[in-house]
Coordinates of C-alpha atoms and ligand atoms in Angstrom, one line a residue:
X1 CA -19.4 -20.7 -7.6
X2 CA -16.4 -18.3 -6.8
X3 CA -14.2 -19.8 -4.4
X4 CA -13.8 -16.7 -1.2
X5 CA -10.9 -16.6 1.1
X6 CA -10.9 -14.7 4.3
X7 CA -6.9 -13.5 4.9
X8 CA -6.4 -12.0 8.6
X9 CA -3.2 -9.5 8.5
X10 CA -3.7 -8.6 5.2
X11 CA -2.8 -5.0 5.4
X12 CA 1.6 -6.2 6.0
X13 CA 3.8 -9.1 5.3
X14 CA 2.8 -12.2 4.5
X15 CA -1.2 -11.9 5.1
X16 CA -0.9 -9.0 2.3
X17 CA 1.1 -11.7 -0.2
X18 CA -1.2 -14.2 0.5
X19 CA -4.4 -12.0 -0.5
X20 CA -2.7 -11.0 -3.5
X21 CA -2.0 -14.6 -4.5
X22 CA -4.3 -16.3 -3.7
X23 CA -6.2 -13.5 -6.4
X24 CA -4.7 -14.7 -8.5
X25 CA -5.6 -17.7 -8.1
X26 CA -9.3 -16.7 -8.5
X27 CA -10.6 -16.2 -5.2
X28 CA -12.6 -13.6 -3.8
X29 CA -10.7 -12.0 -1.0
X30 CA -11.9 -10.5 2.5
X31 CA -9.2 -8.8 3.5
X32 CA -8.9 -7.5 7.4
X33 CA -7.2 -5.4 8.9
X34 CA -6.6 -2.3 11.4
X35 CA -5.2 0.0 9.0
X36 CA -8.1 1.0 6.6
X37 CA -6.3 2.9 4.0
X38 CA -3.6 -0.2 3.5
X39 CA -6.5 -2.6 2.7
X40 CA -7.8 0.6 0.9
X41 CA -4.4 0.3 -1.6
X42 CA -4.7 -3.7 -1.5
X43 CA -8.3 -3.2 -2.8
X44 CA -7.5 -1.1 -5.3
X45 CA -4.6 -3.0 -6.3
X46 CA -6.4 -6.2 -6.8
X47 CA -8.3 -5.7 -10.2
X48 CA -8.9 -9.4 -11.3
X49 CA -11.4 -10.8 -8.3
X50 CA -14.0 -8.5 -6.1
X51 CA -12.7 -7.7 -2.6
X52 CA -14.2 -6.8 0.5
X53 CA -12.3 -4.9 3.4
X54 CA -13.0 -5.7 6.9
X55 CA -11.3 -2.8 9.6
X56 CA -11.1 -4.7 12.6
X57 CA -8.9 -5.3 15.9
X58 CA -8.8 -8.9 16.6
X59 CA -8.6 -8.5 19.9
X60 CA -12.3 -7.6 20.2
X61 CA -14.7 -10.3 20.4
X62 CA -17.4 -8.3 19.4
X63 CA -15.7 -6.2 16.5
X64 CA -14.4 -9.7 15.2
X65 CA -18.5 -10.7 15.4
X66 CA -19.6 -8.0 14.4
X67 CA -17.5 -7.5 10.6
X68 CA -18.3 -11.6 9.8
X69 CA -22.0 -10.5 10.5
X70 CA -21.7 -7.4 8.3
X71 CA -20.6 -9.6 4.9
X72 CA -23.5 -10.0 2.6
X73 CA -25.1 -13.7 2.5
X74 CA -22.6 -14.8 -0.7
X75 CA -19.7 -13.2 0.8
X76 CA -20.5 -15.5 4.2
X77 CA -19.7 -18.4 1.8
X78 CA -15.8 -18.5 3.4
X79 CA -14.1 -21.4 1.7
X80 CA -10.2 -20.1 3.7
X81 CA -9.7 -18.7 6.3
X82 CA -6.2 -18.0 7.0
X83 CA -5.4 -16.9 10.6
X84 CA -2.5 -15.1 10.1
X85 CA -2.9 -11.9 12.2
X86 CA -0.1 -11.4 15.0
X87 CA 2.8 -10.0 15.8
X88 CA 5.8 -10.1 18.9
X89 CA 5.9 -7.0 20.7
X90 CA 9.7 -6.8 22.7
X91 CA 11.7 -9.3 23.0
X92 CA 13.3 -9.8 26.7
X93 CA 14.4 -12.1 29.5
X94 CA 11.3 -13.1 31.2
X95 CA 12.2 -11.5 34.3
X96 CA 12.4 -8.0 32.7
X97 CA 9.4 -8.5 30.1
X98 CA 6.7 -6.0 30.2
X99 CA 3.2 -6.8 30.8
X100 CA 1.8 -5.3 27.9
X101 CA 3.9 -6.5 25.5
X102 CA 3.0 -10.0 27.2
X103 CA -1.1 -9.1 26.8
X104 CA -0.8 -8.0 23.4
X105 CA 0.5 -11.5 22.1
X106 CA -1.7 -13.9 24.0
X107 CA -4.3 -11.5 23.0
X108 CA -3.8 -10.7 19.4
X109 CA -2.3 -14.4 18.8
X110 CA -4.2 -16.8 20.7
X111 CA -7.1 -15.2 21.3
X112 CA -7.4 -12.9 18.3
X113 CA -7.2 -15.9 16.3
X114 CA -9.9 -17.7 18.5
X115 CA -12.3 -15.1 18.2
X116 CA -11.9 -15.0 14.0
X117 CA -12.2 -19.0 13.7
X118 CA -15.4 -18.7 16.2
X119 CA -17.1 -16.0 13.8
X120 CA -16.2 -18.2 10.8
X121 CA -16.0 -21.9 11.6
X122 CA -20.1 -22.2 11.8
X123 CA -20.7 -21.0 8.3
X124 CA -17.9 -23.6 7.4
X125 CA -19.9 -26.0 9.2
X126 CA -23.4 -24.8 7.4
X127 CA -21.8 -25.7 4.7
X128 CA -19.7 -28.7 5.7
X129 CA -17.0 -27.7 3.9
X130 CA -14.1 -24.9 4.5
X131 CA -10.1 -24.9 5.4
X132 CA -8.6 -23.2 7.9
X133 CA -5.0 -22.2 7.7
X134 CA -3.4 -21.1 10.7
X135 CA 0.2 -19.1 10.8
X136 CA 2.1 -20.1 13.8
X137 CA 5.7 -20.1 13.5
X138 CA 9.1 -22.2 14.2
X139 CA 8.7 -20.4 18.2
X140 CA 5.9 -22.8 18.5
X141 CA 8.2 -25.7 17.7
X142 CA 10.9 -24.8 20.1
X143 CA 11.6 -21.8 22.3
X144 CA 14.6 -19.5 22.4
X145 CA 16.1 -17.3 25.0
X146 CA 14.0 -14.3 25.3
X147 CA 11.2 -15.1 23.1
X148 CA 9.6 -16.3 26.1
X149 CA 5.9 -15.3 25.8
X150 CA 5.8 -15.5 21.8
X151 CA 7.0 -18.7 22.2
X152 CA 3.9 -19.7 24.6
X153 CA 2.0 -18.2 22.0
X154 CA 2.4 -19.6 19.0
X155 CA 3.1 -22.8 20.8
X156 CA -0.8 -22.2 22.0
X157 CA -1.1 -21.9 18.1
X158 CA 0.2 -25.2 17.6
X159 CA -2.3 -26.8 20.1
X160 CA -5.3 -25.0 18.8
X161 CA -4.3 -25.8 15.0
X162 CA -3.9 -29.5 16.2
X163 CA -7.1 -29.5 18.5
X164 CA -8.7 -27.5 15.5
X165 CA -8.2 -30.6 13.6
X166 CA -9.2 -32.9 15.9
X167 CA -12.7 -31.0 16.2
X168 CA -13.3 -30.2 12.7
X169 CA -12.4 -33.3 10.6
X170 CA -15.9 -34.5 11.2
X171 CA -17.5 -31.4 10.1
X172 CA -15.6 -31.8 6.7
X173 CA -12.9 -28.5 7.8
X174 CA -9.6 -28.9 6.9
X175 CA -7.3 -27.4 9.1
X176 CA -3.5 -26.9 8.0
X177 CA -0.4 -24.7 10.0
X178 CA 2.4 -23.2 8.8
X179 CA 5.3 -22.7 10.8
X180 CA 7.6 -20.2 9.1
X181 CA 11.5 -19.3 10.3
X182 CA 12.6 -15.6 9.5
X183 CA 10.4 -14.0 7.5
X184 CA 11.4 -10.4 5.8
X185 CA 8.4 -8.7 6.6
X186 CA 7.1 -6.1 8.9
X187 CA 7.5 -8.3 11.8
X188 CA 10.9 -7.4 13.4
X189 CA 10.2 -4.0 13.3
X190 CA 6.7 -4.4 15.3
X191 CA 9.0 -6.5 17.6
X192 CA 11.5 -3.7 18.4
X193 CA 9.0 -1.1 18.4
X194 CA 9.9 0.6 15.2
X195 CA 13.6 0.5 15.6
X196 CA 14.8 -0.2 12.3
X197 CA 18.7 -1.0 13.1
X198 CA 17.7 -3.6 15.0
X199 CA 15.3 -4.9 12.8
X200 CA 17.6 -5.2 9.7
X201 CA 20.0 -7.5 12.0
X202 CA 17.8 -9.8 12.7
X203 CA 17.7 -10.4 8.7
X204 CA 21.5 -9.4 8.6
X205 CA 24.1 -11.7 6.5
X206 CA 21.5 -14.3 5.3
X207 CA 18.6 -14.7 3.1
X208 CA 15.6 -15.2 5.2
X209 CA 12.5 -16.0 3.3
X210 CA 10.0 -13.6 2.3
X211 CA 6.1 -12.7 2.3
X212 CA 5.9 -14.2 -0.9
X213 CA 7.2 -17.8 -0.2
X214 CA 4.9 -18.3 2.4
X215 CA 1.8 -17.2 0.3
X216 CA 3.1 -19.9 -2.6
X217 CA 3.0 -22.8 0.6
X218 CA -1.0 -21.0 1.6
X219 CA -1.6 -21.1 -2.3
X220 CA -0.2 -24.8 -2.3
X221 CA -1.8 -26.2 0.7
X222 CA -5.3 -24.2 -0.4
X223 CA -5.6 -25.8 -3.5
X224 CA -4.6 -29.4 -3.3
X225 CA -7.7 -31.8 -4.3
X226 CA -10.5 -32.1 -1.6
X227 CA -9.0 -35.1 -0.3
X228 CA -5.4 -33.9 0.4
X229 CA -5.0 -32.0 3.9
X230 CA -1.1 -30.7 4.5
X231 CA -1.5 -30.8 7.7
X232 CA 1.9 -28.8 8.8
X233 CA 4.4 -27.3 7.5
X234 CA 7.8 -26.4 8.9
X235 CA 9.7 -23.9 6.4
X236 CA 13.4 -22.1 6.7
X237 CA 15.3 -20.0 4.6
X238 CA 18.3 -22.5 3.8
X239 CA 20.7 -20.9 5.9
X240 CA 18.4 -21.7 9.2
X241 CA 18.1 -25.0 10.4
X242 CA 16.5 -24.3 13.8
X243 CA 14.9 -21.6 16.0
X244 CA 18.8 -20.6 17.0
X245 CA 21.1 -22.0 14.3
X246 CA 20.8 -19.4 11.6
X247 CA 24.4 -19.3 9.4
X248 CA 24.9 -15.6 8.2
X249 CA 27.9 -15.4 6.1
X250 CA 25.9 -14.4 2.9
X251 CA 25.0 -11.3 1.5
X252 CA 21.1 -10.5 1.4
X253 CA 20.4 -10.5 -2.1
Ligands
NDP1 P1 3.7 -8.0 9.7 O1 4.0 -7.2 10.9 O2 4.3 -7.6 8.4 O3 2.2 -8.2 9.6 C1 1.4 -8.5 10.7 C2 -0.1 -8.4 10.3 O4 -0.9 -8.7 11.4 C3 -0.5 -7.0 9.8 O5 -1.3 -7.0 8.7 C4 -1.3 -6.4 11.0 O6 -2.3 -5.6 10.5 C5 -1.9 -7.7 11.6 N1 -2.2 -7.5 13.0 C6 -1.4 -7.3 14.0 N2 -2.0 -7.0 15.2 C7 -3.3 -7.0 14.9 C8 -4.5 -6.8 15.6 N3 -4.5 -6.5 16.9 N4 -5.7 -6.9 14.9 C9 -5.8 -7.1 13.6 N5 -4.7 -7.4 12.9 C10 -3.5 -7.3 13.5 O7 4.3 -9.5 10.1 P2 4.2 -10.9 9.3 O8 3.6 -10.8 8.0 O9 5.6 -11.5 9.4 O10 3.4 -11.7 10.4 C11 2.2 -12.5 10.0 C12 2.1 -13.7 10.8 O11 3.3 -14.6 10.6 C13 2.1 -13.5 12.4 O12 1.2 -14.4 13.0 C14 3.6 -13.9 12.8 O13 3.6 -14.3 14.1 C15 3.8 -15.0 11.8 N6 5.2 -15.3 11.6 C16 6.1 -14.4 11.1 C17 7.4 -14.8 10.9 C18 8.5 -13.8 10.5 O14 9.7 -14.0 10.6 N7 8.1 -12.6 9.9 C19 7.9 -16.1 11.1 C20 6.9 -17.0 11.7 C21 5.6 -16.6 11.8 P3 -2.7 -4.1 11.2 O15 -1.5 -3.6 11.9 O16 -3.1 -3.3 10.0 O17 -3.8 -4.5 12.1
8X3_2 C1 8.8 -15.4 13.9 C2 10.1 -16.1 13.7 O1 12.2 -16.8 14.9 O2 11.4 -14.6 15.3 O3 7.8 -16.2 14.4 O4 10.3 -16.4 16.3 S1 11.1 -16.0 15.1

């Protein structure tokens, strides 16, 4: 039986690396997304396993439902899901934060992610078997000025991954987190709403880890023997050592 692994984000970043890898490690990947002709190019470019594409917001429920119901009977056969759609949107003192920006994560991080573990978890349960990989992120270790509300979230991340745990174990679900520092990906951009400038800074004088290191930890985590659960996993680049201490005196290579 082909192993299937169902990768949230998958059109950017680190979702995108981890559907890649993890084809190469053999699985079948389900893919989802919003931007159809991205997972249209990852399809394409992943000749070694089948693929399906899902085009979905996570932020509706019934969308979210609606794509898990759509996948053919084997394809419902999810052995990972990694929750690793999200995003911060602005980055201000709370006082001058803006409402949307505030919706858009608790929606898209929390509850997004709530709504695609709730499709999935009961055909892990059928099948008393499946892991869940959640991305939450340093920010829901500590908090730092002005990350304010993507802080909450993936500190709600946190919670759920732990409480996931909790629920699940009994169901035989295995449920890991990952909790990366700065990540080269995508993310800063969607953060400063497409200002680049600002974006590079924030990777500036260091060298922050990329989409690809966190895909090895998902391909690590995903394929130790079925008695091993890495539960967590806090990861810098070397020159970070917490949410705020970054040292930036190198050169990105
Ligand atoms: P990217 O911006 O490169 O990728 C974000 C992905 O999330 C995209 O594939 C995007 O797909 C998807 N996404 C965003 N909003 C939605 C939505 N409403 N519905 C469906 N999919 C959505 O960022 P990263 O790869 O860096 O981020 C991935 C995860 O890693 C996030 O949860 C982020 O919080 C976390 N993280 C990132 C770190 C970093 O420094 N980069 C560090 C720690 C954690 P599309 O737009 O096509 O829908
Ligand atoms: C992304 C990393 O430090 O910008 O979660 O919060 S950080």
């Amino acid at each position: 039986m082909p192993r299937i692994a169902l990768v949230t984000g998958a059109t950017s970043g680190i979702g995108r690396a981890t559907a890649l890898l993890l084809a190469r490690h053999g699985y079948h990947i389900i893919a989802t997304g919003r931007r159809a002709q991205r997972l249209e190019e990852l399809q394409q470019e992943i000749t070694s396993v089948p693929v399906r594409t899902l085009i979905f917001d996570v932020r509706h429920r019934e969308a979210v439902q609606e794509a898990i119901n759509s996948l053919p009977e084997e394809w419902k056969a999810i052995d990972v899901l990694v929750n690793n759609a999200g995003n911060a949107h602005g980055m201000s003192p709370i006082q001058h934060g803006a409402v949307d920006d505030w919706e858009a994560m608790m929606d898209i991080n929390v509850k997004g992610l709530l709504y695609v573990s709730q499709a999935v978890i009961p055909l892990m349960i059928k099948r008393r078997s499946g892991h869940i990989v959640n991305i939450g992120s340093v920010a829901g270790k500590e908090v730092y000025p002005n990350g304010n509300v993507y802080c909450a979230s993936k500190h709600a991340v946190d919670a759920l991954s732990q409480a996931m745990r909790l629920d699940l174990v009994k169901e035989g679900i295995k449920v890991s987190e990952i909790n990366p520092g700065l990540v080269h990906t995508e993310f800063s951009e969607v953060r400063f709403k497409g200002d680049k400038d600002k974006a590079d800074n924030v990777y500036k004088g260091l060298k922050p880890l990329y989409a690809e290191d966190i895909a090895d930890i998902i391909a690590f985590i995903v394929t130790r023997p079925p008695h091993v659960n890495l539960a967590e996993v806090l990861v810098f680049p070397a020159a970070q050592a917490s949410a705020t201490v970054v040292v930036r005196n190198q050169e990105e290579e």
